[in-house]
């Protein structure tokens, strides 16, 4: 922690949670807002579906690649410069997207957006642990998760409305405006939470040594798997929404919101309970509760889909309950990851994000196309992803039983 942490943020704790949550929301928000305009952008720029997919792939590749470095930069130069620099690049890239005259320009500026937005996700986690002791940090992380759950709900609605009424470029002008506002607010309000005495030298050898230290530590890898892979147990359904909701459950496009509503409610509910439990029970007990909920609902979901024809009356509920279980445990697991290496919290947050984004990419590109043909296959795929996280935690628990026994 910063030696003068109690003086860095004098406002209510929830206001810092909102500020950091918005920084973390920027990445997914920049994806979800423009998805409703895919067809319109393709017509306007005379682009093929494959070229339009490249605008998404370029963003995700830039996001995943730069995740490797945001944390290391923040550990060396401080949290503020990385956040402010990322916001400045994002703002310029968003304006570039709005002004693009062909698909090549749009792909380039989308990649630049992706390179910049990861700073908010990665560095905000480190800021929480810089400022707050473990119990308070868990409450703040839970509040961030609650606010973070709003982005997937409002982004497609805003993007669709702007596209219909003002054209596709207005979506990127909205992102530009958001970037300007966030840059101004963070310039005035965001404290520098990394004390000068805690900064790490930035050189290639030191950076590679840090990567090697974390990547060869089974504790770090197991915790990253326990949080990052189970997320895809419900994200798999989001990725497969057109097939799952439209083909299997017979819902129309205007009814798809039910899946997102239940998922977001589960995330926000689990995060709220996580905050309430902070300091009341041991971290490992809370993780066990979350994993137990995910295990029970996954088994029930598989059995129901094998024995019964899928019906909207029950098929969506397991996804929301699963999201609740994941959100209950993930703030605690994230803090355990950050506290493994107190002097390398930025780097640890970066690599945790890389593990999560890699899992997301594999599920989106490989697993989802293989299982979306049936609800039983989707349920089995979701259960398998949950099992990876469960087995990772069980092994960690037996090999290093002291982890999570008390707050760090």
Coordinates of C-alpha atoms in Angstrom, one line a residue:
X1 CA 0.0 0.0 0.0
X2 CA 0.9 3.6 -0.4
X3 CA 2.4 4.8 2.9
X4 CA 0.0 7.8 2.9
X5 CA -3.0 5.9 1.4
X6 CA -5.5 7.4 3.8
X7 CA -4.9 10.8 2.3
X8 CA -5.1 9.9 -1.3
X9 CA -8.9 9.8 -1.6
X10 CA -10.9 11.8 0.8
X11 CA -14.3 11.4 -0.9
X12 CA -16.8 8.6 -0.4
X13 CA -15.4 5.2 -1.3
X14 CA -18.2 4.5 -3.8
X15 CA -17.1 7.6 -5.9
X16 CA -13.7 6.1 -6.4
X17 CA -15.3 2.8 -7.3
X18 CA -17.4 4.6 -9.9
X19 CA -14.4 6.3 -11.4
X20 CA -12.4 3.1 -11.6
X21 CA -15.4 1.1 -12.9
X22 CA -15.9 3.6 -15.8
X23 CA -12.2 3.2 -16.7
X24 CA -12.7 -0.6 -16.7
X25 CA -16.0 -0.4 -18.7
X26 CA -14.4 1.6 -21.5
X27 CA -12.9 -1.5 -23.2
X28 CA -16.1 -3.6 -23.5
X29 CA -18.2 -0.4 -24.1
X30 CA -16.1 0.4 -27.1
X31 CA -17.0 -3.0 -28.5
X32 CA -20.7 -3.3 -27.7
X33 CA -21.7 0.2 -28.9
X34 CA -20.7 -0.3 -32.5
X35 CA -21.9 -3.9 -33.0
X36 CA -25.5 -2.8 -33.9
X37 CA -24.0 -0.7 -36.7
X38 CA -22.0 -3.5 -38.4
X39 CA -24.2 -3.7 -41.4
X40 CA -24.5 0.1 -41.8
X41 CA -20.7 0.6 -41.6
X42 CA -20.2 -2.2 -44.2
X43 CA -22.6 -0.4 -46.6
X44 CA -21.1 3.0 -46.0
X45 CA -17.5 1.9 -46.4
X46 CA -18.2 -0.8 -49.1
X47 CA -16.7 -3.5 -46.8
X48 CA -17.2 -7.2 -46.8
X49 CA -18.4 -9.2 -43.7
X50 CA -14.8 -10.5 -43.4
X51 CA -13.4 -7.0 -43.4
X52 CA -15.9 -5.9 -40.8
X53 CA -14.9 -8.8 -38.6
X54 CA -11.3 -7.5 -38.9
X55 CA -12.4 -4.3 -37.2
X56 CA -13.3 -6.4 -34.2
X57 CA -10.3 -8.7 -34.4
X58 CA -7.9 -5.7 -34.7
X59 CA -9.4 -4.2 -31.5
X60 CA -9.2 -7.5 -29.5
X61 CA -5.7 -8.2 -30.7
X62 CA -4.5 -4.7 -29.7
X63 CA -6.3 -5.0 -26.4
X64 CA -4.7 -8.4 -25.5
X65 CA -1.2 -7.4 -26.7
X66 CA -1.0 -4.2 -24.8
X67 CA -2.3 -5.9 -21.6
X68 CA 1.2 -7.4 -21.4
X69 CA 2.7 -3.9 -20.9
X70 CA 0.2 -1.6 -19.2
X71 CA 0.9 -3.1 -15.8
X72 CA 4.7 -3.0 -16.2
X73 CA 4.5 0.6 -17.3
X74 CA 2.3 1.5 -14.3
X75 CA 4.7 -0.2 -11.9
X76 CA 7.6 1.9 -13.3
X77 CA 6.1 5.3 -14.2
X78 CA 3.1 5.4 -11.9
X79 CA -0.6 4.8 -12.3
X80 CA -1.7 8.3 -13.5
X81 CA 0.6 8.6 -16.5
X82 CA -0.6 5.2 -17.9
X83 CA -4.3 6.0 -17.3
X84 CA -4.1 9.5 -18.8
X85 CA -1.9 8.4 -21.7
X86 CA -4.3 5.6 -22.5
X87 CA -7.3 7.9 -22.4
X88 CA -5.6 10.4 -24.7
X89 CA -4.8 7.8 -27.3
X90 CA -8.3 6.3 -27.0
X91 CA -9.9 9.8 -27.6
X92 CA -7.7 10.4 -30.7
X93 CA -8.4 6.9 -32.1
X94 CA -12.1 7.3 -31.6
X95 CA -12.1 10.5 -33.6
X96 CA -10.1 8.7 -36.2
X97 CA -12.7 5.9 -36.4
X98 CA -15.5 8.5 -36.9
X99 CA -13.6 10.2 -39.7
X100 CA -12.5 7.0 -41.5
X101 CA -13.2 7.0 -45.2
X102 CA -12.4 3.4 -45.9
X103 CA -12.3 0.1 -44.1
X104 CA -8.5 0.1 -43.9
X105 CA -8.5 3.3 -41.9
X106 CA -11.2 2.0 -39.6
X107 CA -9.3 -1.2 -38.9
X108 CA -6.2 0.9 -38.1
X109 CA -8.0 3.2 -35.6
X110 CA -9.9 0.3 -34.0
X111 CA -6.5 -1.4 -33.4
X112 CA -5.3 1.8 -31.8
X113 CA -8.4 1.9 -29.6
X114 CA -7.7 -1.6 -28.5
X115 CA -4.1 -0.8 -27.6
X116 CA -5.3 2.0 -25.3
X117 CA -8.4 0.7 -23.5
X118 CA -6.7 -2.0 -21.5
X119 CA -5.0 0.6 -19.3
X120 CA -8.2 1.2 -17.4
X121 CA -8.9 -2.5 -16.8
X122 CA -5.4 -3.4 -15.7
X123 CA -4.3 -0.3 -13.7
X124 CA -7.6 0.3 -11.9
X125 CA -7.2 -3.0 -10.0
X126 CA -3.7 -2.1 -8.9
X127 CA -5.0 1.4 -7.7
X128 CA -7.5 -0.3 -5.5
X129 CA -4.9 -2.4 -3.7
X130 CA -2.5 0.6 -3.5
X131 CA -5.0 2.6 -1.5
X132 CA -7.1 0.2 0.5
X133 CA -6.3 -2.5 3.0
X134 CA -7.6 -6.0 2.1
X135 CA -11.1 -5.9 3.6
X136 CA -11.8 -2.4 2.2
X137 CA -10.2 -3.4 -1.1
X138 CA -12.7 -6.3 -1.4
X139 CA -15.6 -3.9 -0.9
X140 CA -14.3 -1.5 -3.4
X141 CA -13.6 -4.3 -5.9
X142 CA -17.1 -5.5 -5.4
X143 CA -18.6 -2.1 -6.0
X144 CA -16.5 -1.8 -9.2
X145 CA -17.9 -5.1 -10.4
X146 CA -21.5 -3.9 -9.8
X147 CA -21.0 -0.7 -11.8
X148 CA -19.0 -2.6 -14.4
X149 CA -22.0 -4.8 -15.1
X150 CA -23.9 -1.8 -16.5
X151 CA -21.8 -1.5 -19.6
X152 CA -23.1 -4.6 -21.5
X153 CA -26.7 -3.5 -20.8
X154 CA -26.6 0.1 -22.1
X155 CA -23.9 0.0 -24.8
X156 CA -25.9 -1.8 -27.5
X157 CA -29.0 0.2 -26.8
X158 CA -27.1 3.5 -27.1
X159 CA -25.2 2.3 -30.2
X160 CA -28.4 1.1 -31.9
X161 CA -30.2 4.4 -31.2
X162 CA -27.3 6.5 -32.5
X163 CA -26.9 4.4 -35.6
X164 CA -30.6 4.6 -36.5
X165 CA -31.0 8.4 -35.8
X166 CA -27.6 9.9 -36.4
X167 CA -25.6 7.4 -38.5
X168 CA -22.7 5.1 -37.6
X169 CA -20.0 7.8 -37.2
X170 CA -22.0 9.3 -34.3
X171 CA -21.2 6.1 -32.3
X172 CA -17.5 6.9 -32.5
X173 CA -18.1 10.6 -31.8
X174 CA -19.8 9.5 -28.6
X175 CA -16.7 7.5 -27.7
X176 CA -14.6 10.5 -28.5
X177 CA -16.7 12.7 -26.2
X178 CA -16.5 10.0 -23.4
X179 CA -12.7 10.0 -23.8
X180 CA -12.5 13.8 -23.5
X181 CA -14.7 13.8 -20.3
X182 CA -12.8 10.9 -18.7
X183 CA -9.5 12.5 -19.5
X184 CA -10.6 15.8 -17.9
X185 CA -12.1 14.1 -14.8
X186 CA -9.1 11.8 -14.2
X187 CA -6.6 14.6 -14.7
X188 CA -8.3 16.5 -11.9
X189 CA -9.4 13.7 -9.6
X190 CA -7.3 10.5 -10.0
X191 CA -4.6 10.3 -7.4
X192 CA -1.1 8.8 -8.0
X193 CA -1.4 5.7 -5.8
X194 CA 2.1 4.3 -6.4
X195 CA 4.7 5.8 -4.1
X196 CA 8.0 6.8 -5.6
X197 CA 9.8 4.3 -3.3
X198 CA 7.7 1.4 -4.7
X199 CA 8.4 2.0 -8.4
X200 CA 10.2 -0.7 -10.4
X201 CA 12.9 0.0 -13.0
X202 CA 11.7 -0.2 -16.5
X203 CA 14.1 -2.2 -18.6
X204 CA 13.8 -5.3 -20.7
X205 CA 15.7 -7.6 -18.4
X206 CA 13.8 -6.5 -15.4
X207 CA 10.5 -6.8 -17.3
X208 CA 11.4 -10.3 -18.6
X209 CA 12.4 -11.4 -15.1
X210 CA 9.1 -10.2 -13.8
X211 CA 7.2 -12.1 -16.4
X212 CA 9.2 -15.2 -15.8
X213 CA 8.7 -15.0 -12.0
X214 CA 4.9 -14.8 -12.4
X215 CA 4.5 -17.2 -15.2
X216 CA 6.5 -19.9 -13.4
X217 CA 4.7 -19.4 -10.1
X218 CA 1.9 -22.1 -10.0
X219 CA 0.0 -20.1 -7.4
X220 CA -0.4 -17.2 -9.8
X221 CA -1.3 -19.4 -12.7
X222 CA -3.9 -21.4 -10.7
X223 CA -5.5 -18.3 -9.3
X224 CA -5.7 -16.7 -12.8
X225 CA -7.3 -19.9 -14.2
X226 CA -9.7 -20.0 -11.3
X227 CA -11.0 -16.6 -12.1
X228 CA -10.5 -16.2 -15.9
X229 CA -11.8 -19.5 -17.2
X230 CA -15.0 -19.9 -15.3
X231 CA -16.1 -16.5 -16.6
X232 CA -16.6 -18.2 -19.9
X233 CA -19.1 -20.5 -18.4
X234 CA -21.7 -17.8 -18.9
X235 CA -19.9 -15.8 -21.6
X236 CA -20.2 -18.9 -23.8
X237 CA -24.0 -18.3 -23.8
X238 CA -23.6 -14.6 -24.6
X239 CA -21.3 -15.5 -27.6
X240 CA -23.8 -18.1 -28.8
X241 CA -26.9 -15.9 -28.2
X242 CA -28.2 -15.9 -31.8
X243 CA -28.3 -19.7 -31.9
X244 CA -29.2 -20.3 -28.3
X245 CA -32.0 -17.7 -28.1
X246 CA -33.2 -17.6 -31.6
X247 CA -32.8 -21.2 -32.9
X248 CA -33.2 -23.2 -29.7
X249 CA -35.5 -21.1 -27.6
X250 CA -37.4 -19.4 -30.4
X251 CA -37.0 -15.9 -29.2
X252 CA -37.1 -12.9 -31.5
X253 CA -34.3 -10.3 -31.6
X254 CA -36.3 -7.9 -29.5
X255 CA -36.5 -10.6 -26.7
X256 CA -32.7 -11.3 -26.6
X257 CA -32.4 -8.8 -23.8
X258 CA -33.7 -11.3 -21.3
X259 CA -30.4 -13.2 -21.3
X260 CA -28.4 -10.1 -20.8
X261 CA -30.7 -8.9 -18.1
X262 CA -30.4 -12.1 -16.1
X263 CA -26.7 -12.3 -16.6
X264 CA -26.1 -8.7 -15.5
X265 CA -28.5 -9.1 -12.5
X266 CA -26.4 -12.2 -11.5
X267 CA -23.1 -10.3 -11.8
X268 CA -24.4 -7.3 -9.9
X269 CA -26.0 -9.4 -7.2
X270 CA -23.0 -11.6 -6.6
X271 CA -20.7 -8.5 -6.4
X272 CA -23.1 -6.9 -3.9
X273 CA -23.0 -10.0 -1.7
X274 CA -19.2 -10.2 -2.0
X275 CA -18.9 -6.7 -0.7
X276 CA -21.3 -7.5 2.2
X277 CA -19.2 -10.5 3.2
X278 CA -15.9 -8.6 3.1
X279 CA -14.2 -9.0 6.5
X280 CA -16.9 -11.3 7.8
X281 CA -15.7 -14.6 6.4
X282 CA -12.3 -15.9 5.3
X283 CA -11.5 -15.2 1.6
X284 CA -11.2 -18.9 0.8
X285 CA -14.7 -19.6 2.2
X286 CA -16.2 -17.0 0.0
X287 CA -14.4 -18.5 -3.0
X288 CA -15.7 -21.9 -2.0
X289 CA -19.3 -20.6 -1.9
X290 CA -19.0 -19.1 -5.4
X291 CA -17.5 -22.3 -6.8
X292 CA -20.2 -24.4 -5.1
X293 CA -23.0 -22.3 -6.6
X294 CA -21.4 -22.6 -10.1
X295 CA -20.8 -26.4 -9.7
X296 CA -24.4 -27.1 -8.5
X297 CA -26.1 -25.0 -11.2
X298 CA -23.8 -26.4 -13.9
X299 CA -24.7 -30.0 -13.0
X300 CA -28.4 -29.1 -12.8
X301 CA -28.1 -27.4 -16.2
X302 CA -26.5 -30.4 -17.9
X303 CA -29.0 -32.8 -16.4
X304 CA -32.0 -30.6 -17.4
X305 CA -30.8 -30.1 -21.0
X306 CA -30.1 -33.8 -21.4
X307 CA -33.6 -34.9 -20.1
X308 CA -35.8 -32.0 -21.2
X309 CA -36.4 -30.0 -24.3
X310 CA -35.0 -26.6 -23.9
X311 CA -37.7 -24.0 -22.9
X312 CA -37.4 -20.3 -22.2
X313 CA -39.2 -20.8 -19.0
X314 CA -36.2 -22.4 -17.3
X315 CA -33.2 -22.4 -19.7
X316 CA -32.1 -18.8 -19.0
X317 CA -32.2 -19.0 -15.2
X318 CA -29.1 -21.2 -14.8
X319 CA -27.0 -18.7 -16.7
X320 CA -28.0 -15.9 -14.3
X321 CA -27.3 -18.0 -11.2
X322 CA -23.9 -19.1 -12.6
X323 CA -23.0 -15.4 -13.2
X324 CA -24.0 -14.7 -9.5
X325 CA -21.6 -17.4 -8.3
X326 CA -18.7 -16.2 -10.5
X327 CA -19.2 -12.6 -9.4
X328 CA -19.3 -13.7 -5.7
X329 CA -15.8 -15.1 -5.8
X330 CA -13.9 -13.1 -8.5
X331 CA -13.2 -9.9 -6.4
X332 CA -11.6 -12.1 -3.8
X333 CA -9.5 -14.1 -6.3
X334 CA -8.4 -10.9 -8.0
X335 CA -7.1 -9.5 -4.7
X336 CA -5.3 -12.7 -3.9
X337 CA -3.5 -12.4 -7.3
X338 CA -2.5 -8.9 -6.6
X339 CA -1.2 -9.7 -3.1
X340 CA 1.1 -12.5 -4.3
X341 CA 3.6 -9.8 -5.5
X342 CA 2.9 -6.5 -3.8
X343 CA 5.7 -4.8 -5.6
X344 CA 4.5 -6.0 -9.0
X345 CA 0.8 -5.5 -8.7
X346 CA 0.5 -3.8 -12.1
X347 CA 2.4 -6.7 -13.8
X348 CA 0.3 -9.3 -12.0
X349 CA -2.9 -7.5 -13.1
X350 CA -1.6 -7.4 -16.7
X351 CA -0.9 -11.1 -16.8
X352 CA -4.2 -12.0 -15.1
X353 CA -6.0 -10.0 -17.9
X354 CA -3.9 -11.8 -20.5
X355 CA -5.0 -15.2 -19.1
X356 CA -8.6 -14.1 -19.1
X357 CA -8.5 -12.5 -22.6
X358 CA -6.8 -15.6 -24.0
X359 CA -9.5 -17.8 -22.6
X360 CA -12.2 -15.5 -24.0
X361 CA -10.6 -15.7 -27.4
X362 CA -10.3 -19.5 -27.5
X363 CA -13.9 -19.8 -26.3
X364 CA -15.2 -17.3 -28.9
X365 CA -13.1 -18.7 -31.8
X366 CA -13.0 -22.5 -31.1
X367 CA -15.5 -23.7 -28.4
X368 CA -18.6 -21.6 -29.2
X369 CA -18.8 -22.7 -32.9
X370 CA -18.4 -26.4 -31.8
X371 CA -21.2 -26.4 -29.2
X372 CA -23.8 -23.8 -30.2
X373 CA -25.7 -26.4 -32.3
X374 CA -27.5 -27.8 -29.2
X375 CA -28.4 -26.7 -25.7
X376 CA -27.0 -29.9 -24.2
X377 CA -23.6 -29.2 -25.8
X378 CA -23.7 -25.6 -24.6
X379 CA -24.5 -26.9 -21.0
X380 CA -21.6 -29.4 -21.2
X381 CA -19.2 -26.8 -22.6
X382 CA -20.1 -24.4 -19.8
X383 CA -19.7 -27.1 -17.1
X384 CA -16.3 -28.0 -18.6
X385 CA -15.1 -24.4 -18.3
X386 CA -16.3 -24.2 -14.7
X387 CA -14.5 -27.5 -13.9
X388 CA -11.2 -26.0 -15.0
X389 CA -11.6 -23.2 -12.5
X390 CA -12.8 -25.6 -9.8
X391 CA -9.9 -28.1 -10.2
X392 CA -7.4 -25.2 -10.3
X393 CA -8.8 -23.9 -7.0
X394 CA -8.9 -27.4 -5.4
X395 CA -5.3 -28.1 -6.3
X396 CA -4.2 -24.6 -5.0
X397 CA -6.2 -25.1 -1.8
X398 CA -4.5 -28.5 -1.0
X399 CA -1.0 -27.4 -2.1
X400 CA -1.0 -24.0 -0.4
X401 CA -3.7 -24.1 2.2
X402 CA -2.6 -20.8 3.8
X403 CA -3.7 -18.8 0.7
X404 CA -7.0 -17.1 1.4
X405 CA -7.2 -18.3 5.0
X406 CA -7.0 -14.7 6.1
X407 CA -6.9 -11.3 4.3
X408 CA -3.4 -10.6 3.1

